Amino acid sequence: MRALEWLGRTGLDAVRGAGALGLVAGRTVLGLPRLERRELSRALVQFGYASLPLALATAALAGVIVVLQAGLYIQRFGARAFLGWAAGYGVLWEFGPLLLGLIMSARIGARNAAELATMQVGGQIEGLRGIGLDPFAILVAPRVVAMELSMLALSTFTFLVAILFESVAALFTLGLPLRVFYGTFATMLSPLDILGGVVKTGAFGLAISLVSTTVGLAARGGARAVGQAAASAVVRGCAAIFVLDFLLTSLLAGWMA
Amino acid sequence: MSAVLSFFGAPAVMLARTVRASVRDGVPWRESMAQLNELGGRSVWLVMSGMAFFGAVLVTIANSQAKRFVGNVAVLGPAYFELLIRELGPVMSALLTASRAGAGHAAELSTMSVNEQVEALEMSAGDPYADLVAPRVIAGVLGVPLLSILGTVAATLSAVVVAGTAFGVDGRAFMDPRYVDGWDLLAAALKAGGCGLYIPLAAAVAGLRARGGAEAVGEATTAGVVAASLGCLLIDFAVSLAFQLLRL
């Protein structure tokens, strides 16, 4: 009996969540033409420029860690020539987008949800509706657009920084000359590999912004609800990123093969 | 510069105070077990499902990389399995726990700070470090390694199933522990334990600093999660570098 109850509640929650996400996405698209410019530029500064140090630190760490781990196999199999390709592929396809997504979900997802939940709980969103303004055009659409642009721009920077740190780490730990590293890199990676990374990062950005704004707008109650919304936005964002990562990897790998 | 110093210094000071308070007041085992239940019970589904998807991704990538050279997953499988045990299992599980438990701790503690419940606790002769922070730290140090083990198991099982169903390879080729030795397990344990120690400390630093209203709670939650996630990556990097320098 209790299992049935749990199943029903989980099913209902899933349907409600999907419906809420769909509603937010739809209303956002409808609100795009009347998008608030000032809010967009503020969000761009906050999401893109202010996240730059954190994103670059993540990229540098990811690059060095990939080389440190790959070094084990390089020494074991003697496949020094492949390091550039393997490390580049790993960062482009997997660690770069995934780590950037998780870090941005923690930083931006929590903040979005907390801001919108504070407004919702304080009745400011009702107030916007009351004077005939569309909260989606003013609050949600700018955040979604800014998140998408920031993620795509950041992915370029993080990729370059990660590759730079990889090559330097390979030079110091394995004694691999830079020329060899970048040589294999250029010959074995195709433009399609770069496209895969960009598609993944873009999808993660969309997921983070939509999930966090939905969770924020759904907050009800008092001060407690704000903290809960922030915490739950991060968790749901991370879960969405892992699921999307799996789907996109299967799709892209199948399509490229 | 001051930001970097406070990023490393604040959790260290928090740890020192917590240890001193627990030595003085005794370790609150009952509350620690409650926090362990909270951390484990809430994070276990997230960690296991996330890691299951991640294992499937890992085996997909191993397969596409192996196709470019020779053969199939059976060639690269053992190498990827060692990578999962020593690197990806503990770190990805810790990052997922950081997002779940870090956000939860920071939100709880900052709500208490903002509502002056922490001051009320001090007034009634309680000690916030011994009563609030210590149980969460103990739960983290015990819980994150356990969650890492569960996450690694989930990733391995899902990788085996995907290899068998999607690529037609005998999945047991992936589970080949040919390259796994004691040092790999030690590295994994160090990473998981370090992250488990750091996550609650970073969240507590952010949460107990919160002053103001509902906005402060949101900001503290954000700061706690970001610090916990970045700390996990730094710990991972430090352990990997140490092992590389010692040639283990």
mmCIF file of N, CA and C in Angstrom, chain B residues 16-102:
data_model
loop_
_atom_site.group_PDB
_atom_site.id
_atom_site.type_symbol
_atom_site.label_atom_id
_atom_site.label_comp_id
_atom_site.label_asym_id
_atom_site.label_seq_id
_atom_site.Cartn_x
_atom_site.Cartn_y
_atom_site.Cartn_z
ATOM 1 N N ALA B 16 39.444 23.805 13.259
ATOM 2 C CA ALA B 16 40.130 23.872 14.552
ATOM 3 C C ALA B 16 39.144 24.129 15.685
ATOM 4 N N ARG B 17 38.238 25.098 15.450
ATOM 5 C CA ARG B 17 37.255 25.422 16.494
ATOM 6 C C ARG B 17 36.337 24.242 16.769
ATOM 7 N N THR B 18 35.934 23.551 15.685
ATOM 8 C CA THR B 18 35.021 22.423 15.850
ATOM 9 C C THR B 18 35.677 21.316 16.656
ATOM 10 N N VAL B 19 36.960 21.030 16.324
ATOM 11 C CA VAL B 19 37.667 19.968 17.051
ATOM 12 C C VAL B 19 37.783 20.338 18.520
ATOM 13 N N ARG B 20 38.137 21.618 18.783
ATOM 14 C CA ARG B 20 38.300 22.044 20.169
ATOM 15 C C ARG B 20 36.973 21.948 20.914
ATOM 16 N N ALA B 21 35.900 22.384 20.253
ATOM 17 C CA ALA B 21 34.588 22.344 20.909
ATOM 18 C C ALA B 21 34.158 20.912 21.169
ATOM 19 N N SER B 22 34.440 19.998 20.233
ATOM 20 C CA SER B 22 33.994 18.609 20.470
ATOM 21 C C SER B 22 34.839 17.936 21.525
ATOM 22 N N VAL B 23 36.122 18.334 21.623
ATOM 23 C CA VAL B 23 36.946 17.774 22.699
ATOM 24 C C VAL B 23 36.409 18.242 24.053
ATOM 25 N N ARG B 24 36.015 19.513 24.089
ATOM 26 C CA ARG B 24 35.548 20.063 25.358
ATOM 27 C C ARG B 24 34.172 19.513 25.743
ATOM 28 N N ASP B 25 33.254 19.475 24.777
ATOM 29 C CA ASP B 25 31.868 19.106 25.091
ATOM 30 C C ASP B 25 31.558 17.635 24.842
ATOM 31 N N GLY B 26 32.515 16.902 24.288
ATOM 32 C CA GLY B 26 32.211 15.518 23.928
ATOM 33 C C GLY B 26 31.601 15.471 22.536
ATOM 34 N N VAL B 27 31.848 14.368 21.856
ATOM 35 C CA VAL B 27 31.352 14.269 20.482
ATOM 36 C C VAL B 27 29.881 13.855 20.506
ATOM 37 N N PRO B 28 29.014 14.625 19.821
ATOM 38 C CA PRO B 28 27.583 14.309 19.834
ATOM 39 C C PRO B 28 27.250 13.166 18.864
ATOM 40 N N TRP B 29 27.462 11.923 19.316
ATOM 41 C CA TRP B 29 27.297 10.784 18.399
ATOM 42 C C TRP B 29 25.879 10.640 17.887
ATOM 43 N N ARG B 30 24.915 10.855 18.785
ATOM 44 C CA ARG B 30 23.516 10.654 18.387
ATOM 45 C C ARG B 30 23.134 11.599 17.254
ATOM 46 N N GLU B 31 23.514 12.864 17.441
ATOM 47 C CA GLU B 31 23.212 13.868 16.410
ATOM 48 C C GLU B 31 23.984 13.581 15.123
ATOM 49 N N SER B 32 25.237 13.061 15.275
ATOM 50 C CA SER B 32 26.023 12.727 14.083
ATOM 51 C C SER B 32 25.346 11.648 13.266
ATOM 52 N N MET B 33 24.800 10.646 13.966
ATOM 53 C CA MET B 33 24.129 9.566 13.240
ATOM 54 C C MET B 33 22.882 10.102 12.526
ATOM 55 N N ALA B 34 22.175 11.039 13.185
ATOM 56 C CA ALA B 34 21.003 11.645 12.543
ATOM 57 C C ALA B 34 21.426 12.398 11.283
ATOM 58 N N GLN B 35 22.553 13.128 11.381
ATOM 59 C CA GLN B 35 23.036 13.874 10.213
ATOM 60 C C GLN B 35 23.511 12.925 9.116
ATOM 61 N N LEU B 36 24.122 11.799 9.510
ATOM 62 C CA LEU B 36 24.583 10.817 8.524
ATOM 63 C C LEU B 36 23.381 10.254 7.772
ATOM 64 N N ASN B 37 22.310 9.977 8.516
ATOM 65 C CA ASN B 37 21.088 9.490 7.896
ATOM 66 C C ASN B 37 20.553 10.525 6.911
ATOM 67 N N GLU B 38 20.580 11.801 7.350
ATOM 68 C CA GLU B 38 20.103 12.896 6.504
ATOM 69 C C GLU B 38 20.927 12.989 5.216
ATOM 70 N N LEU B 39 22.261 13.037 5.401
ATOM 71 C CA LEU B 39 23.163 13.182 4.256
ATOM 72 C C LEU B 39 23.052 11.974 3.329
ATOM 73 N N GLY B 40 23.136 10.768 3.927
ATOM 74 C CA GLY B 40 23.107 9.556 3.107
ATOM 75 C C GLY B 40 21.756 9.360 2.464
ATOM 76 N N GLY B 41 20.713 9.426 3.293
ATOM 77 C CA GLY B 41 19.377 9.133 2.791
ATOM 78 C C GLY B 41 18.956 10.078 1.691
ATOM 79 N N ARG B 42 19.363 11.356 1.830
ATOM 80 C CA ARG B 42 18.939 12.315 0.817
ATOM 81 C C ARG B 42 19.802 12.245 -0.429
ATOM 82 N N SER B 43 21.109 11.957 -0.251
ATOM 83 C CA SER B 43 22.000 12.035 -1.408
ATOM 84 C C SER B 43 22.105 10.725 -2.162
ATOM 85 N N VAL B 44 21.699 9.602 -1.533
ATOM 86 C CA VAL B 44 22.042 8.309 -2.122
ATOM 87 C C VAL B 44 21.371 8.118 -3.476
ATOM 88 N N TRP B 45 20.137 8.582 -3.621
ATOM 89 C CA TRP B 45 19.452 8.405 -4.908
ATOM 90 C C TRP B 45 20.091 9.268 -5.978
ATOM 91 N N LEU B 46 20.387 10.516 -5.605
ATOM 92 C CA LEU B 46 21.015 11.425 -6.565
ATOM 93 C C LEU B 46 22.365 10.871 -7.018
ATOM 94 N N VAL B 47 23.196 10.442 -6.047
ATOM 95 C CA VAL B 47 24.535 9.969 -6.388
ATOM 96 C C VAL B 47 24.450 8.710 -7.244
ATOM 97 N N MET B 48 23.599 7.764 -6.830
ATOM 98 C CA MET B 48 23.563 6.493 -7.563
ATOM 99 C C MET B 48 22.994 6.679 -8.966
ATOM 100 N N SER B 49 21.934 7.475 -9.132
ATOM 101 C CA SER B 49 21.375 7.636 -10.479
ATOM 102 C C SER B 49 22.324 8.458 -11.347
ATOM 103 N N GLY B 50 22.909 9.512 -10.779
ATOM 104 C CA GLY B 50 23.858 10.307 -11.555
ATOM 105 C C GLY B 50 25.042 9.479 -12.011
ATOM 106 N N MET B 51 25.592 8.675 -11.084
ATOM 107 C CA MET B 51 26.760 7.868 -11.426
ATOM 108 C C MET B 51 26.404 6.758 -12.412
ATOM 109 N N ALA B 52 25.174 6.260 -12.358
ATOM 110 C CA ALA B 52 24.768 5.237 -13.321
ATOM 111 C C ALA B 52 24.792 5.816 -14.733
ATOM 112 N N PHE B 53 24.257 7.037 -14.878
ATOM 113 C CA PHE B 53 24.320 7.685 -16.189
ATOM 114 C C PHE B 53 25.765 7.938 -16.590
ATOM 115 N N PHE B 54 26.579 8.347 -15.607
ATOM 116 C CA PHE B 54 27.971 8.659 -15.912
ATOM 117 C C PHE B 54 28.731 7.415 -16.374
ATOM 118 N N GLY B 55 28.456 6.259 -15.748
ATOM 119 C CA GLY B 55 29.098 5.018 -16.172
ATOM 120 C C GLY B 55 28.745 4.673 -17.608
ATOM 121 N N ALA B 56 27.479 4.914 -17.969
ATOM 122 C CA ALA B 56 27.059 4.648 -19.343
ATOM 123 C C ALA B 56 27.807 5.557 -20.311
ATOM 124 N N VAL B 57 27.975 6.836 -19.929
ATOM 125 C CA VAL B 57 28.728 7.771 -20.768
ATOM 126 C C VAL B 57 30.167 7.307 -20.924
ATOM 127 N N LEU B 58 30.763 6.862 -19.826
ATOM 128 C CA LEU B 58 32.167 6.450 -19.825
ATOM 129 C C LEU B 58 32.390 5.288 -20.792
ATOM 130 N N VAL B 59 31.505 4.313 -20.761
ATOM 131 C CA VAL B 59 31.707 3.145 -21.614
ATOM 132 C C VAL B 59 31.439 3.512 -23.074
ATOM 133 N N THR B 60 30.530 4.463 -23.318
ATOM 134 C CA THR B 60 30.309 4.931 -24.686
ATOM 135 C C THR B 60 31.565 5.570 -25.246
ATOM 136 N N ILE B 61 32.214 6.398 -24.418
ATOM 137 C CA ILE B 61 33.428 7.076 -24.866
ATOM 138 C C ILE B 61 34.561 6.075 -25.057
ATOM 139 N N ALA B 62 34.687 5.116 -24.122
ATOM 140 C CA ALA B 62 35.727 4.096 -24.265
ATOM 141 C C ALA B 62 35.546 3.352 -25.573
ATOM 142 N N ASN B 63 34.292 3.052 -25.917
ATOM 143 C CA ASN B 63 34.005 2.317 -27.133
ATOM 144 C C ASN B 63 34.388 3.125 -28.369
ATOM 145 N N SER B 64 34.009 4.426 -28.388
ATOM 146 C CA SER B 64 34.290 5.206 -29.596
ATOM 147 C C SER B 64 35.782 5.472 -29.729
ATOM 148 N N GLN B 65 36.497 5.589 -28.577
ATOM 149 C CA GLN B 65 37.948 5.765 -28.657
ATOM 150 C C GLN B 65 38.629 4.486 -29.140
ATOM 151 N N ALA B 66 38.140 3.344 -28.628
ATOM 152 C CA ALA B 66 38.764 2.074 -28.998
ATOM 153 C C ALA B 66 38.557 1.782 -30.476
ATOM 154 N N LYS B 67 37.406 2.213 -31.019
ATOM 155 C CA LYS B 67 37.122 1.946 -32.431
ATOM 156 C C LYS B 67 38.120 2.641 -33.347
ATOM 157 N N ARG B 68 38.652 3.793 -32.888
ATOM 158 C CA ARG B 68 39.580 4.526 -33.742
ATOM 159 C C ARG B 68 40.906 3.783 -33.884
ATOM 160 N N PHE B 69 41.296 3.040 -32.827
ATOM 161 C CA PHE B 69 42.532 2.259 -32.918
ATOM 162 C C PHE B 69 42.191 0.868 -33.415
ATOM 163 N N VAL B 70 42.065 -0.044 -32.463
ATOM 164 C CA VAL B 70 41.800 -1.428 -32.832
ATOM 165 C C VAL B 70 40.758 -1.992 -31.896
ATOM 166 N N GLY B 71 40.018 -2.956 -32.390
ATOM 167 C CA GLY B 71 39.196 -3.774 -31.507
ATOM 168 C C GLY B 71 38.065 -3.007 -30.866
ATOM 169 N N ASN B 72 37.772 -3.352 -29.599
ATOM 170 C CA ASN B 72 36.568 -2.859 -28.940
ATOM 171 C C ASN B 72 36.872 -2.522 -27.489
ATOM 172 N N VAL B 73 35.816 -2.414 -26.704
ATOM 173 C CA VAL B 73 35.953 -1.995 -25.310
ATOM 174 C C VAL B 73 36.910 -2.887 -24.527
ATOM 175 N N ALA B 74 37.007 -4.163 -24.924
ATOM 176 C CA ALA B 74 37.829 -5.100 -24.150
ATOM 177 C C ALA B 74 39.274 -4.613 -24.042
ATOM 178 N N VAL B 75 39.743 -3.842 -25.061
ATOM 179 C CA VAL B 75 41.129 -3.368 -25.045
ATOM 180 C C VAL B 75 41.303 -2.262 -24.001
ATOM 181 N N LEU B 76 40.403 -1.255 -24.057
ATOM 182 C CA LEU B 76 40.544 -0.092 -23.181
ATOM 183 C C LEU B 76 39.823 -0.265 -21.860
ATOM 184 N N GLY B 77 38.970 -1.284 -21.750
ATOM 185 C CA GLY B 77 38.133 -1.444 -20.568
ATOM 186 C C GLY B 77 38.873 -1.386 -19.243
ATOM 187 N N PRO B 78 39.910 -2.220 -19.046
ATOM 188 C CA PRO B 78 40.607 -2.225 -17.757
ATOM 189 C C PRO B 78 41.185 -0.866 -17.388
ATOM 190 N N ALA B 79 41.737 -0.133 -18.393
ATOM 191 C CA ALA B 79 42.311 1.180 -18.113
ATOM 192 C C ALA B 79 41.223 2.136 -17.636
ATOM 193 N N TYR B 80 40.072 2.103 -18.302
ATOM 194 C CA TYR B 80 38.968 2.968 -17.898
ATOM 195 C C TYR B 80 38.421 2.580 -16.529
ATOM 196 N N PHE B 81 38.449 1.285 -16.248
ATOM 197 C CA PHE B 81 37.952 0.838 -14.944
ATOM 198 C C PHE B 81 38.833 1.373 -13.825
ATOM 199 N N GLU B 82 40.164 1.350 -14.046
ATOM 200 C CA GLU B 82 41.063 1.899 -13.035
ATOM 201 C C GLU B 82 40.825 3.391 -12.872
ATOM 202 N N LEU B 83 40.600 4.085 -14.001
ATOM 203 C CA LEU B 83 40.327 5.520 -13.958
ATOM 204 C C LEU B 83 39.064 5.801 -13.145
ATOM 205 N N LEU B 84 38.070 4.957 -13.317
ATOM 206 C CA LEU B 84 36.817 5.131 -12.583
ATOM 207 C C LEU B 84 37.039 4.930 -11.083
ATOM 208 N N ILE B 85 37.801 3.885 -10.728
ATOM 209 C CA ILE B 85 38.019 3.586 -9.310
ATOM 210 C C ILE B 85 38.802 4.694 -8.630
ATOM 211 N N ARG B 86 39.854 5.191 -9.324
ATOM 212 C CA ARG B 86 40.795 6.046 -8.623
ATOM 213 C C ARG B 86 40.427 7.515 -8.751
ATOM 214 N N GLU B 87 39.710 7.885 -9.830
ATOM 215 C CA GLU B 87 39.528 9.295 -10.107
ATOM 216 C C GLU B 87 38.053 9.684 -10.183
ATOM 217 N N LEU B 88 37.366 9.113 -11.163
ATOM 218 C CA LEU B 88 36.038 9.635 -11.481
ATOM 219 C C LEU B 88 35.005 9.222 -10.451
ATOM 220 N N GLY B 89 35.115 7.989 -9.927
ATOM 221 C CA GLY B 89 34.139 7.544 -8.944
ATOM 222 C C GLY B 89 34.072 8.458 -7.735
ATOM 223 N N PRO B 90 35.202 8.603 -6.999
ATOM 224 C CA PRO B 90 35.138 9.454 -5.803
ATOM 225 C C PRO B 90 34.826 10.910 -6.106
ATOM 226 N N VAL B 91 35.403 11.471 -7.195
ATOM 227 C CA VAL B 91 35.258 12.913 -7.406
ATOM 228 C C VAL B 91 33.854 13.281 -7.873
ATOM 229 N N MET B 92 33.300 12.495 -8.823
ATOM 230 C CA MET B 92 31.947 12.819 -9.290
ATOM 231 C C MET B 92 30.930 12.616 -8.165
ATOM 232 N N SER B 93 31.099 11.525 -7.386
ATOM 233 C CA SER B 93 30.190 11.313 -6.245
ATOM 234 C C SER B 93 30.308 12.467 -5.263
ATOM 235 N N ALA B 94 31.546 12.921 -5.000
ATOM 236 C CA ALA B 94 31.739 14.018 -4.050
ATOM 237 C C ALA B 94 31.123 15.308 -4.568
ATOM 238 N N LEU B 95 31.233 15.549 -5.893
ATOM 239 C CA LEU B 95 30.647 16.770 -6.448
ATOM 240 C C LEU B 95 29.129 16.737 -6.328
ATOM 241 N N LEU B 96 28.534 15.573 -6.593
ATOM 242 C CA LEU B 96 27.076 15.466 -6.456
ATOM 243 C C LEU B 96 26.661 15.654 -5.005
ATOM 244 N N THR B 97 27.433 15.063 -4.069
ATOM 245 C CA THR B 97 27.127 15.242 -2.650
ATOM 246 C C THR B 97 27.299 16.705 -2.252
ATOM 247 N N ALA B 98 28.327 17.373 -2.839
ATOM 248 C CA ALA B 98 28.547 18.781 -2.512
ATOM 249 C C ALA B 98 27.343 19.612 -2.923
ATOM 250 N N SER B 99 26.773 19.301 -4.084
ATOM 251 C CA SER B 99 25.628 20.092 -4.525
ATOM 252 C C SER B 99 24.420 19.832 -3.641
ATOM 253 N N ARG B 100 24.258 18.585 -3.204
ATOM 254 C CA ARG B 100 23.077 18.235 -2.411
ATOM 255 C C ARG B 100 23.266 18.633 -0.940
ATOM 256 N N ALA B 101 24.318 18.083 -0.304
ATOM 257 C CA ALA B 101 24.510 18.306 1.133
ATOM 258 C C ALA B 101 25.029 19.707 1.396
ATOM 259 N N GLY B 102 25.921 20.219 0.519
ATOM 260 C CA GLY B 102 26.448 21.562 0.715
ATOM 261 C C GLY B 102 25.339 22.587 0.692
#
